[in-house]
Backbone as a printed PyTorch tensor [residue, N CA C, xyz], in Angstrom:
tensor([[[111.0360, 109.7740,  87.5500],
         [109.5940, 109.7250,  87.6120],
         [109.0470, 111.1510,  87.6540]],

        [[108.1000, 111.6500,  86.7480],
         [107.7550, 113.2140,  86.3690],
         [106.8250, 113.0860,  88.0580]],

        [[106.8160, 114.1100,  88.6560],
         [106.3760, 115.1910,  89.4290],
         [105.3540, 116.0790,  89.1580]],

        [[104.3800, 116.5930,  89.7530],
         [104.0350, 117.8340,  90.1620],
         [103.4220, 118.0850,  91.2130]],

        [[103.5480, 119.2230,  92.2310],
         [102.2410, 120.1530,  92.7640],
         [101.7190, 121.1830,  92.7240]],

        [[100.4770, 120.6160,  92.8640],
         [ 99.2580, 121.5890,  92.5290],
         [ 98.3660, 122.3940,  93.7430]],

        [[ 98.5670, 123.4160,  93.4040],
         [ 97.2600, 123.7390,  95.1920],
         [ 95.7870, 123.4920,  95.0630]],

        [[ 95.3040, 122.9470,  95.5260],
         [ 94.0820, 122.5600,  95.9870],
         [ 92.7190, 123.3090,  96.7340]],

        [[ 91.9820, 123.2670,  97.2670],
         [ 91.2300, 124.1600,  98.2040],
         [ 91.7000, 123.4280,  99.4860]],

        [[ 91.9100, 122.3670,  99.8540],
         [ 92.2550, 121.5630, 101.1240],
         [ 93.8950, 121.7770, 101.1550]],

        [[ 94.8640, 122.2520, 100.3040],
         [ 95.7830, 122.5870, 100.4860],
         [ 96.7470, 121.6900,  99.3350]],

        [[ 98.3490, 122.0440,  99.8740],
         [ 98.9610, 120.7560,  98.1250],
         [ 98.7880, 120.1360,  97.8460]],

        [[ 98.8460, 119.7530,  96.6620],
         [ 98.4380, 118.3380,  96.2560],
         [ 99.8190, 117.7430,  95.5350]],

        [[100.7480, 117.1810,  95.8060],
         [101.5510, 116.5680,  94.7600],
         [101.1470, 115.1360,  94.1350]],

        [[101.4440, 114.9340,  92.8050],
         [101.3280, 113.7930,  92.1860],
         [102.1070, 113.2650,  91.5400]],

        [[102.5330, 112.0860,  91.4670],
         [103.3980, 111.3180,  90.6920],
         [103.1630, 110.3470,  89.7790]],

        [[104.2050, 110.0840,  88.5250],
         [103.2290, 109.1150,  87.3200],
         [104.6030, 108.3890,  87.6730]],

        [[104.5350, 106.8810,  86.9110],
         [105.7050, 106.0810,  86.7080],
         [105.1790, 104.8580,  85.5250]],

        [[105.5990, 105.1100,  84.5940],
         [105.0520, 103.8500,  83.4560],
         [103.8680, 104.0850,  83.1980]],

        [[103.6770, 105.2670,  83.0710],
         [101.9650, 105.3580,  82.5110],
         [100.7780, 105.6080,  83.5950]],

        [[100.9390, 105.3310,  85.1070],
         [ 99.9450, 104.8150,  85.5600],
         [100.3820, 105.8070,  86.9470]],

        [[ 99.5690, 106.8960,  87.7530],
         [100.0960, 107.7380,  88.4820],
         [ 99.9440, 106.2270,  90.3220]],

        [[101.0760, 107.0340,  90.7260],
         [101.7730, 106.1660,  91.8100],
         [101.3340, 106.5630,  93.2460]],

        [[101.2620, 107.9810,  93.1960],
         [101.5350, 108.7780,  94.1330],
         [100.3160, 110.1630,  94.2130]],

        [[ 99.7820, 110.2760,  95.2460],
         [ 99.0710, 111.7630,  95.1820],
         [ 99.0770, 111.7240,  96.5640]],

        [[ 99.9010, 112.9190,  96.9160],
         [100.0860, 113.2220,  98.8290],
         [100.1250, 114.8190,  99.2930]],

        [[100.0140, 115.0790, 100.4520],
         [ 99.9740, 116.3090, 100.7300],
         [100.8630, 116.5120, 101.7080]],

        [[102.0280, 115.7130, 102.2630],
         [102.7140, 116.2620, 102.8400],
         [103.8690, 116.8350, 102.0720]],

        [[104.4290, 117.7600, 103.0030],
         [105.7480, 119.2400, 102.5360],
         [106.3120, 117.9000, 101.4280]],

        [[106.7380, 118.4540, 100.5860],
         [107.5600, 117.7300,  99.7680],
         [107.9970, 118.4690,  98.7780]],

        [[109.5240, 118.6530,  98.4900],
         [110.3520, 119.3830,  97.6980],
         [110.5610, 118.6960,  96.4760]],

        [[110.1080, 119.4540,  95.5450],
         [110.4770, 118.7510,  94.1230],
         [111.2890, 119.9160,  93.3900]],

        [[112.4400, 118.6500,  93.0180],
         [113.7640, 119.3980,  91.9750],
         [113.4960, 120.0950,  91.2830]],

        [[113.8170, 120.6210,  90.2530],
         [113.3130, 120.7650,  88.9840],
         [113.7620, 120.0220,  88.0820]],

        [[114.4570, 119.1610,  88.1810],
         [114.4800, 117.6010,  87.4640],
         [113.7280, 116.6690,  87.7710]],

        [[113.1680, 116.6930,  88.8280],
         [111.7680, 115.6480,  89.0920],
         [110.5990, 116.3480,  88.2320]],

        [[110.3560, 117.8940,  88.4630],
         [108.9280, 118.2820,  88.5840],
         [109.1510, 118.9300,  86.5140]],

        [[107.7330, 117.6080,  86.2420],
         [107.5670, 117.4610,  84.7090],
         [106.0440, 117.2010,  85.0080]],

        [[105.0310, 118.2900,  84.5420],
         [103.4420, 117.8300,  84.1690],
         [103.1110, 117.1850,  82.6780]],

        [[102.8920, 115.7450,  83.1620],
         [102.8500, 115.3700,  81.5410],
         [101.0490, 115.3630,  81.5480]],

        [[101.5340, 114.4820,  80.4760],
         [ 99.7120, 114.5130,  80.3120],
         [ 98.7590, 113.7810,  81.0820]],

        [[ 99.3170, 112.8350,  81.8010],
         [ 98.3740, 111.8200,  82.7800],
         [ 98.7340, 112.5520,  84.0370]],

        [[ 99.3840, 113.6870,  84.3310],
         [ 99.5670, 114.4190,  85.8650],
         [ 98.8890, 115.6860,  84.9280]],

        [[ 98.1860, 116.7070,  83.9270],
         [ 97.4930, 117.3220,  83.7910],
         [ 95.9080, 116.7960,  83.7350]],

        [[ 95.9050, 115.6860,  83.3370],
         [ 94.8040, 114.5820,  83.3730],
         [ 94.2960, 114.7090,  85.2920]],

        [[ 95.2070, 114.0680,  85.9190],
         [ 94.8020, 113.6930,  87.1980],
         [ 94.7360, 115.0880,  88.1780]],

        [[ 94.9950, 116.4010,  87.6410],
         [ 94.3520, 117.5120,  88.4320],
         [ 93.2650, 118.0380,  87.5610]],

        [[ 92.8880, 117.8270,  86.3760],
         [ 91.3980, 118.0060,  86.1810],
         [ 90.5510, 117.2070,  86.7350]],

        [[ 91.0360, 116.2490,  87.2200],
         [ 89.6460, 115.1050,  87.7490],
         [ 89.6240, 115.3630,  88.8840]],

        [[ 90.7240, 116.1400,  89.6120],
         [ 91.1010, 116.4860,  91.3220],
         [ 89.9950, 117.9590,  91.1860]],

        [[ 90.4000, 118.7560,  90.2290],
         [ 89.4990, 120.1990,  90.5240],
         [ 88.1400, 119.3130,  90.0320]],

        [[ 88.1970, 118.7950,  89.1030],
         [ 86.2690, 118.5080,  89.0350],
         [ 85.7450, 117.9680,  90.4940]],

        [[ 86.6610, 117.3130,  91.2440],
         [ 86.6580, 116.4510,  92.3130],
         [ 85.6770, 117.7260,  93.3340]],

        [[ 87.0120, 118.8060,  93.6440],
         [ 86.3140, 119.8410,  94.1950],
         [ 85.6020, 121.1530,  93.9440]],

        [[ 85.2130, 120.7700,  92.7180],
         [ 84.2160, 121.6540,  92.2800],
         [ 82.6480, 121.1410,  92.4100]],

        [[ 82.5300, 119.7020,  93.0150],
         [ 81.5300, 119.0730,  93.1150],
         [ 81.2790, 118.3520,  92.0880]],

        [[ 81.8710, 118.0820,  91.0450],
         [ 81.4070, 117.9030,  89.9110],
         [ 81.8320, 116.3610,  89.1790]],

        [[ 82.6550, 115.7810,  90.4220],
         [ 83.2360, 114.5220,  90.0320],
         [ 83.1940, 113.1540,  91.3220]],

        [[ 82.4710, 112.3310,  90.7880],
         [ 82.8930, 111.8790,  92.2450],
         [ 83.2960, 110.2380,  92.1820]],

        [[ 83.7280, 110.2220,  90.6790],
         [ 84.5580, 108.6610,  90.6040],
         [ 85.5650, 109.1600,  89.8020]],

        [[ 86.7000, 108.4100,  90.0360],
         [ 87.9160, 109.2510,  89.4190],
         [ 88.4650, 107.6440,  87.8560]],

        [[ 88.7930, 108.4420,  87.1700],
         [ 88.9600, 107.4340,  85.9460],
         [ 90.5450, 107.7360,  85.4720]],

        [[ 91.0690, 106.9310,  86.4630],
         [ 92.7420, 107.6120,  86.0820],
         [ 93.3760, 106.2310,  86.2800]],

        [[ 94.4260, 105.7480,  85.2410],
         [ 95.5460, 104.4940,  85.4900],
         [ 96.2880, 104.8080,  87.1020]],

        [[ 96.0960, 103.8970,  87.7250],
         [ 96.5770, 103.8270,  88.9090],
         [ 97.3010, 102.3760,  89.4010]],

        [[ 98.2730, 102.7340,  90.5320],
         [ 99.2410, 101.3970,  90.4810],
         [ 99.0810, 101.5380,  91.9740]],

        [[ 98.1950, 100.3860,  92.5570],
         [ 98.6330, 100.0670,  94.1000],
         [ 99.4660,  99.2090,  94.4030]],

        [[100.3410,  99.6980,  95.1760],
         [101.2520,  99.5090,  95.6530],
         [101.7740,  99.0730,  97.3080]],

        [[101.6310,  98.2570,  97.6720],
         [101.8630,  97.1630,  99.2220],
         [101.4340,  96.0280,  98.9140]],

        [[101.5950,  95.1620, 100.0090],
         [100.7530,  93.7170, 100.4430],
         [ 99.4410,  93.4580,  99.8560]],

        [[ 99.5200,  92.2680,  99.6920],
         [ 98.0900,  91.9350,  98.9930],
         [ 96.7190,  92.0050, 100.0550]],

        [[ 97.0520,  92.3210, 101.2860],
         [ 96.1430,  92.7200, 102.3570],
         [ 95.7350,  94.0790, 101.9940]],

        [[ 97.0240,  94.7880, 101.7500],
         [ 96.5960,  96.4980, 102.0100],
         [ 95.4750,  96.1820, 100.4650]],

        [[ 95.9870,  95.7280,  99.4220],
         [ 95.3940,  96.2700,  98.3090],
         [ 94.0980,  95.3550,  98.3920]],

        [[ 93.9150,  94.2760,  99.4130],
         [ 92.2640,  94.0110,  98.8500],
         [ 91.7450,  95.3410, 100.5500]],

        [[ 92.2210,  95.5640, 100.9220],
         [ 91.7650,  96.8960, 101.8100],
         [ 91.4260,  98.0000, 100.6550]],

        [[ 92.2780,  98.3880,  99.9800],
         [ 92.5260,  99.3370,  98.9840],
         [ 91.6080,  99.4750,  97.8860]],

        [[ 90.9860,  97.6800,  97.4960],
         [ 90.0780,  97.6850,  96.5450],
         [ 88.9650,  98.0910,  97.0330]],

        [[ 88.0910,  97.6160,  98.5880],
         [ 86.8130,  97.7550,  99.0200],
         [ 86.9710,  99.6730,  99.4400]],

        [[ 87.9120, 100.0260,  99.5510],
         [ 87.9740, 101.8390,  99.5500],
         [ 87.8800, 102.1350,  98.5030]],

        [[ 87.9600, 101.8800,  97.3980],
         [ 87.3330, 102.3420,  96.3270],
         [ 85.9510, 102.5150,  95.6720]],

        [[ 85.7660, 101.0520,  96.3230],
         [ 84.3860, 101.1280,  96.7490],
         [ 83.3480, 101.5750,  96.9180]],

        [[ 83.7000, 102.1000,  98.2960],
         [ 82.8100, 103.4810,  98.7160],
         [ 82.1930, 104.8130,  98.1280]],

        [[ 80.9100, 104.2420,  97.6330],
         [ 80.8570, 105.4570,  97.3260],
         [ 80.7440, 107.1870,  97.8270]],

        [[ 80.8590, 107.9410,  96.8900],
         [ 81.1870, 109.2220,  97.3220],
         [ 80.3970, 109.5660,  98.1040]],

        [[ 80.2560, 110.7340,  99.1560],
         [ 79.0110, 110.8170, 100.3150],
         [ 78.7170, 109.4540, 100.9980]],

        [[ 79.3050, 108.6320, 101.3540],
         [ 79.0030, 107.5840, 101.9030],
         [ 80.5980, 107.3440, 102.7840]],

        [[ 80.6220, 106.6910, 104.1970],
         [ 81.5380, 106.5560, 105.0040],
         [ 81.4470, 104.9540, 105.1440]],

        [[ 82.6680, 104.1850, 105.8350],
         [ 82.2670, 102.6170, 106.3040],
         [ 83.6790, 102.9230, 107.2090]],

        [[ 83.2280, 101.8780, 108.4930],
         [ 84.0770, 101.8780, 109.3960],
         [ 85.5430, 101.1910, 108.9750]],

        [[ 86.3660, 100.9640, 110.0670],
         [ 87.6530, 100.0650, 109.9200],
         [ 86.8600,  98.7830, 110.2390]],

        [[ 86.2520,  98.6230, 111.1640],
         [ 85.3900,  97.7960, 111.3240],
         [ 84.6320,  96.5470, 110.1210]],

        [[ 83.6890,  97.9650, 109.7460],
         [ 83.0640,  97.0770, 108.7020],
         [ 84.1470,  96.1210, 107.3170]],

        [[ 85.5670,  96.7930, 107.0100],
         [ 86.2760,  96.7830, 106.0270],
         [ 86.5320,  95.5500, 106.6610]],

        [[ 86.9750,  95.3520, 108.2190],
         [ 87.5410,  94.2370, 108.4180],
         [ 86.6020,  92.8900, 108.5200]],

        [[ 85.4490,  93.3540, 108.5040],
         [ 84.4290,  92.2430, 108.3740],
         [ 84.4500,  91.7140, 106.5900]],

        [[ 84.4810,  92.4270, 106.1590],
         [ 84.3100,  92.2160, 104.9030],
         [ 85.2620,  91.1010, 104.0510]],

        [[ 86.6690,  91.5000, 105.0040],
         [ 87.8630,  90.6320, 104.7570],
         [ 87.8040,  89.4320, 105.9860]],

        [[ 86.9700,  89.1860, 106.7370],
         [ 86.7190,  88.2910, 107.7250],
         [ 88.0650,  88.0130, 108.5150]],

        [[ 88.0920,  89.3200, 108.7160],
         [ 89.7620,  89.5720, 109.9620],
         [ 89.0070,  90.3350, 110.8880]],

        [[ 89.5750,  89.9490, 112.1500],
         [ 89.2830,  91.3140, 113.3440],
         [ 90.4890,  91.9820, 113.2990]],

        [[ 91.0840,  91.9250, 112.3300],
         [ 92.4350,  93.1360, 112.7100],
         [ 92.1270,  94.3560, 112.2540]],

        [[ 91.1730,  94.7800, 112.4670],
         [ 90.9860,  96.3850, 112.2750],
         [ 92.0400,  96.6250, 112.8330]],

        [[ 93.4460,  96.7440, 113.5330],
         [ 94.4310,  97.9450, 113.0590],
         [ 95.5210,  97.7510, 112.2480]],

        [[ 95.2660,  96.2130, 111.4460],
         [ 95.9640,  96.0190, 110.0120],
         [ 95.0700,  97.1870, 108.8010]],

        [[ 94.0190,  96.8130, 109.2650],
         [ 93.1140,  98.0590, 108.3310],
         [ 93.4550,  99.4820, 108.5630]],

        [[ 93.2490,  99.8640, 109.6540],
         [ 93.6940, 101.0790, 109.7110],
         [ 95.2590, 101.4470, 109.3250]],

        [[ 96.2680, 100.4450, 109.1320],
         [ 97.4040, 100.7310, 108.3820],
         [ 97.7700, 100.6560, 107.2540]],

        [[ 96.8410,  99.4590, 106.4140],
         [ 96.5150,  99.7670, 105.5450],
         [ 96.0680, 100.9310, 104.8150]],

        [[ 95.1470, 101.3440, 105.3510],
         [ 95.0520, 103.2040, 105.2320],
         [ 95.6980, 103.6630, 105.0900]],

        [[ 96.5400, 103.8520, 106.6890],
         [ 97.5430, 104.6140, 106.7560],
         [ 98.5650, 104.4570, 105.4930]],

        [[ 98.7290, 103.4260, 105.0230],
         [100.0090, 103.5110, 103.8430],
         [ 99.2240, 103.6200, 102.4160]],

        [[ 97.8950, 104.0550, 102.5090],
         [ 97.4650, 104.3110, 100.8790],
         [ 98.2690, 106.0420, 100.5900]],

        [[ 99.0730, 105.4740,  99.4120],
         [ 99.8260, 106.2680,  98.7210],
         [ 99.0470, 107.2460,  97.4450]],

        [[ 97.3790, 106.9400,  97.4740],
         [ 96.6260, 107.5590,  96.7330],
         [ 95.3090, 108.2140,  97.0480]],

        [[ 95.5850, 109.3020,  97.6470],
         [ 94.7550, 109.6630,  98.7310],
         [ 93.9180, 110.6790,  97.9190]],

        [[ 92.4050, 110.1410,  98.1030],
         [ 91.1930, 110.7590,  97.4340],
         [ 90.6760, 110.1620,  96.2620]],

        [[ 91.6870, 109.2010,  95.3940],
         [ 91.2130, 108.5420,  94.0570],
         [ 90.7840, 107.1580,  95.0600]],

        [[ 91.8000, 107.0860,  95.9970],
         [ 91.7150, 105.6610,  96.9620],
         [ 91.5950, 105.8650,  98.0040]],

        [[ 89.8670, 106.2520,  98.6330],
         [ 89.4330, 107.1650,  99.3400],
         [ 89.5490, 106.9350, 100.7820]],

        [[ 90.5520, 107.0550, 101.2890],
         [ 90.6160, 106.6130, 102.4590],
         [ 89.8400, 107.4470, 103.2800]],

        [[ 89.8570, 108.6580, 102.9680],
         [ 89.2890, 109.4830, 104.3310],
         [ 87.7690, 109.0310, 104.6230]],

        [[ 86.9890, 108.0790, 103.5420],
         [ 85.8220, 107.7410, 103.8810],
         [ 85.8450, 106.4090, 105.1980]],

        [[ 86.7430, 106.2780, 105.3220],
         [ 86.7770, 104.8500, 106.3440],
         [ 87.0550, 106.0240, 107.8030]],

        [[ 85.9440, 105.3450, 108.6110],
         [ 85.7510, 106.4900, 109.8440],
         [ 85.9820, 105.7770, 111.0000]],

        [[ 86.2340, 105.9800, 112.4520],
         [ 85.9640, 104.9700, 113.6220],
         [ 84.6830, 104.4530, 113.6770]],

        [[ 84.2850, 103.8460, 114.4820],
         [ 82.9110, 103.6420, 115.4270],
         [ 82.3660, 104.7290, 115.6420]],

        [[ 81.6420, 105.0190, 115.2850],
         [ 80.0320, 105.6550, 115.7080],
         [ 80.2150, 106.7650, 115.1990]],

        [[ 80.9840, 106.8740, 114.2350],
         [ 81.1930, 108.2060, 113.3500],
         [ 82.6840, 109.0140, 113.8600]],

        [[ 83.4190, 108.2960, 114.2760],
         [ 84.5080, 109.2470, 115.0580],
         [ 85.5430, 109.1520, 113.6690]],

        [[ 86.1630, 110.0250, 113.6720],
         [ 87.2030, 110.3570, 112.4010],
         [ 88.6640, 110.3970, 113.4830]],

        [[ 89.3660, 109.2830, 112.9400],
         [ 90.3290, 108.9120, 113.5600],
         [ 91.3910, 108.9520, 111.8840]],

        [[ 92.6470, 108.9990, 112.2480],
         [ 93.4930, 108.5360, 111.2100],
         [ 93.8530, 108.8560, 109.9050]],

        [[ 94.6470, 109.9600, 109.5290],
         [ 94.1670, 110.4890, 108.1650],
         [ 95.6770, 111.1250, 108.1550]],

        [[ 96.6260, 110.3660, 107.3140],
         [ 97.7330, 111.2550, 106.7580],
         [ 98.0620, 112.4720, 106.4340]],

        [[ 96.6990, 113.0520, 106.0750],
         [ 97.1160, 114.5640, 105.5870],
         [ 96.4160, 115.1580, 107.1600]],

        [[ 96.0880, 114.8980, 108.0670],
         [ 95.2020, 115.1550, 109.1230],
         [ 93.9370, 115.3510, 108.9430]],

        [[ 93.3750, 115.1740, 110.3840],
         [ 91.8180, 114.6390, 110.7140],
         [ 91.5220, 116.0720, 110.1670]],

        [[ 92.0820, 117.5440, 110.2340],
         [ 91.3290, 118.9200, 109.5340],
         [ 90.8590, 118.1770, 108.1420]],

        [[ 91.7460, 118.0570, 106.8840],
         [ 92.0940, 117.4690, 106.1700],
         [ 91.0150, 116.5430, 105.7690]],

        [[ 90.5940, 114.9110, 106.7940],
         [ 89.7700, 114.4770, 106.3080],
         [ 88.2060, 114.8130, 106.8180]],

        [[ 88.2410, 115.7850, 107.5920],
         [ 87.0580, 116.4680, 107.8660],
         [ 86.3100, 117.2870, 106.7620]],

        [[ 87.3750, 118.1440, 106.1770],
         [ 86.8340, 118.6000, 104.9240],
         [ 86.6880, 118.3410, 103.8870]],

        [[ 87.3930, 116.8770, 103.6230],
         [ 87.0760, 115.8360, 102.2780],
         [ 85.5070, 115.4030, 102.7020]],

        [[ 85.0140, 115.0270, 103.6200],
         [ 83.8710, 114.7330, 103.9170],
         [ 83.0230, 115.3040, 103.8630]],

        [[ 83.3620, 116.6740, 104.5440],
         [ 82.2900, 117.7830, 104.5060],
         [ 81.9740, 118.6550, 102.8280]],

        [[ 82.7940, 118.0330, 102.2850],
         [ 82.3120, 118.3680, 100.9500],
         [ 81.5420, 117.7010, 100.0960]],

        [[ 81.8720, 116.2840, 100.5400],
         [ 81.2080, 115.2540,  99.8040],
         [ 79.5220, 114.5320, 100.4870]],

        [[ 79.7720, 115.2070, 101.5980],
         [ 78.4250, 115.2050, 102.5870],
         [ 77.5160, 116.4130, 103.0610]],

        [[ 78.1030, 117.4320, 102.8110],
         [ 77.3370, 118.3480, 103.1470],
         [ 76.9240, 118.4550, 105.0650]],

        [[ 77.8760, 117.9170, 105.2230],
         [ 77.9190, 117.7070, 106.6180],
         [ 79.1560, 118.4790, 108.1450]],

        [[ 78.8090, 119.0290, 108.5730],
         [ 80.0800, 119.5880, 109.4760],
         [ 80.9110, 118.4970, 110.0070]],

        [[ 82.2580, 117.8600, 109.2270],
         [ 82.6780, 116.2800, 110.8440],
         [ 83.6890, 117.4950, 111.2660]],

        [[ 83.7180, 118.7930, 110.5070],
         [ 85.2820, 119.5120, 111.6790],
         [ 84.3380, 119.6700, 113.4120]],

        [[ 83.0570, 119.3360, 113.6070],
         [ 82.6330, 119.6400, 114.8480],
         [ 82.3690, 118.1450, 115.1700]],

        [[ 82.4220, 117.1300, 114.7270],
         [ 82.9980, 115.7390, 115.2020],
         [ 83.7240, 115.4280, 116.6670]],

        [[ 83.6040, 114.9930, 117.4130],
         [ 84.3970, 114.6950, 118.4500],
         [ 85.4950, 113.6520, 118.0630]],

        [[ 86.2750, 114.0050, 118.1220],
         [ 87.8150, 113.2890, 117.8470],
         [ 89.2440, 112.6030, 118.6280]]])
């Protein structure tokens, strides 16, 4: 499965394609071979839509994508897509939406989105605006926000 990472302004970005359709976009340490790491054209594709992303200039992403878990995580996965850009919704509200009180199936759901920023998790926030939960860390989804809001959450209480 071709590989790459890319640096970012929020820091690495690696991405992964498999059958056409990218699988994977994460930011933790991750070592790629040089038999994994191949930029084809749908992983040069998916960091122009990442820099338009943070250049301000993009804020729905139009890339083949494959979700991947439980049919819970992915109707979680569909209403995060949802969201639009500059706009937040609780674990809460997601779990109303799916008429579960398991907000912390939701919040793991999150936790295991394997497509982080096309499948915007960092927009799903606690109660009353608290930024809880974020794979690449709460720095991390503070400044996905604060870009897309124009808003400080790194001074958020957390």
């Amino acid at each position: 499965m071709p590989k790459y990472l890319y640096e970012f302004p929020i820091g690495k970005i690696w991405t992964e394609e498999k059958n056409g359709k990218i699988i994977s976009l994460g930011c933790e340490e991750h070592q790629l071979t040089e038999e994994e790491t191949k930029e084809t054209p749908l992983i040069k594709e998916t960091k122009k839509q990442l820099d338009e992303y943070f250049a301000e200039k993009r804020k729905v992403f139009d890339l083949p994508i494959e979700l991947r878990g439980t049919e819970f995580q992915k109707s979680v996965w569909k209403i995060m897509q949802g969201i639009p850009y500059g706009k937040t919704m609780t674990y809460g509200e997601i779990g109303q939406r799916l008429n579960t009180k398991g907000y912390q199936a939701v919040g793991m759901a999150c936790k295991n989105n394997h497509l982080m920023i096309v499948v915007p998790c960092h927009r799903v926030i606690g109660q009353k605006g608290k930024l809880t939960g974020f794979f690449g860390g709460l720095d991390m989804k503070a400044r996905l926000l604060d870009l897309e809001n124009n808003h400080d959450y790194s001074k958020e209480k957390r």
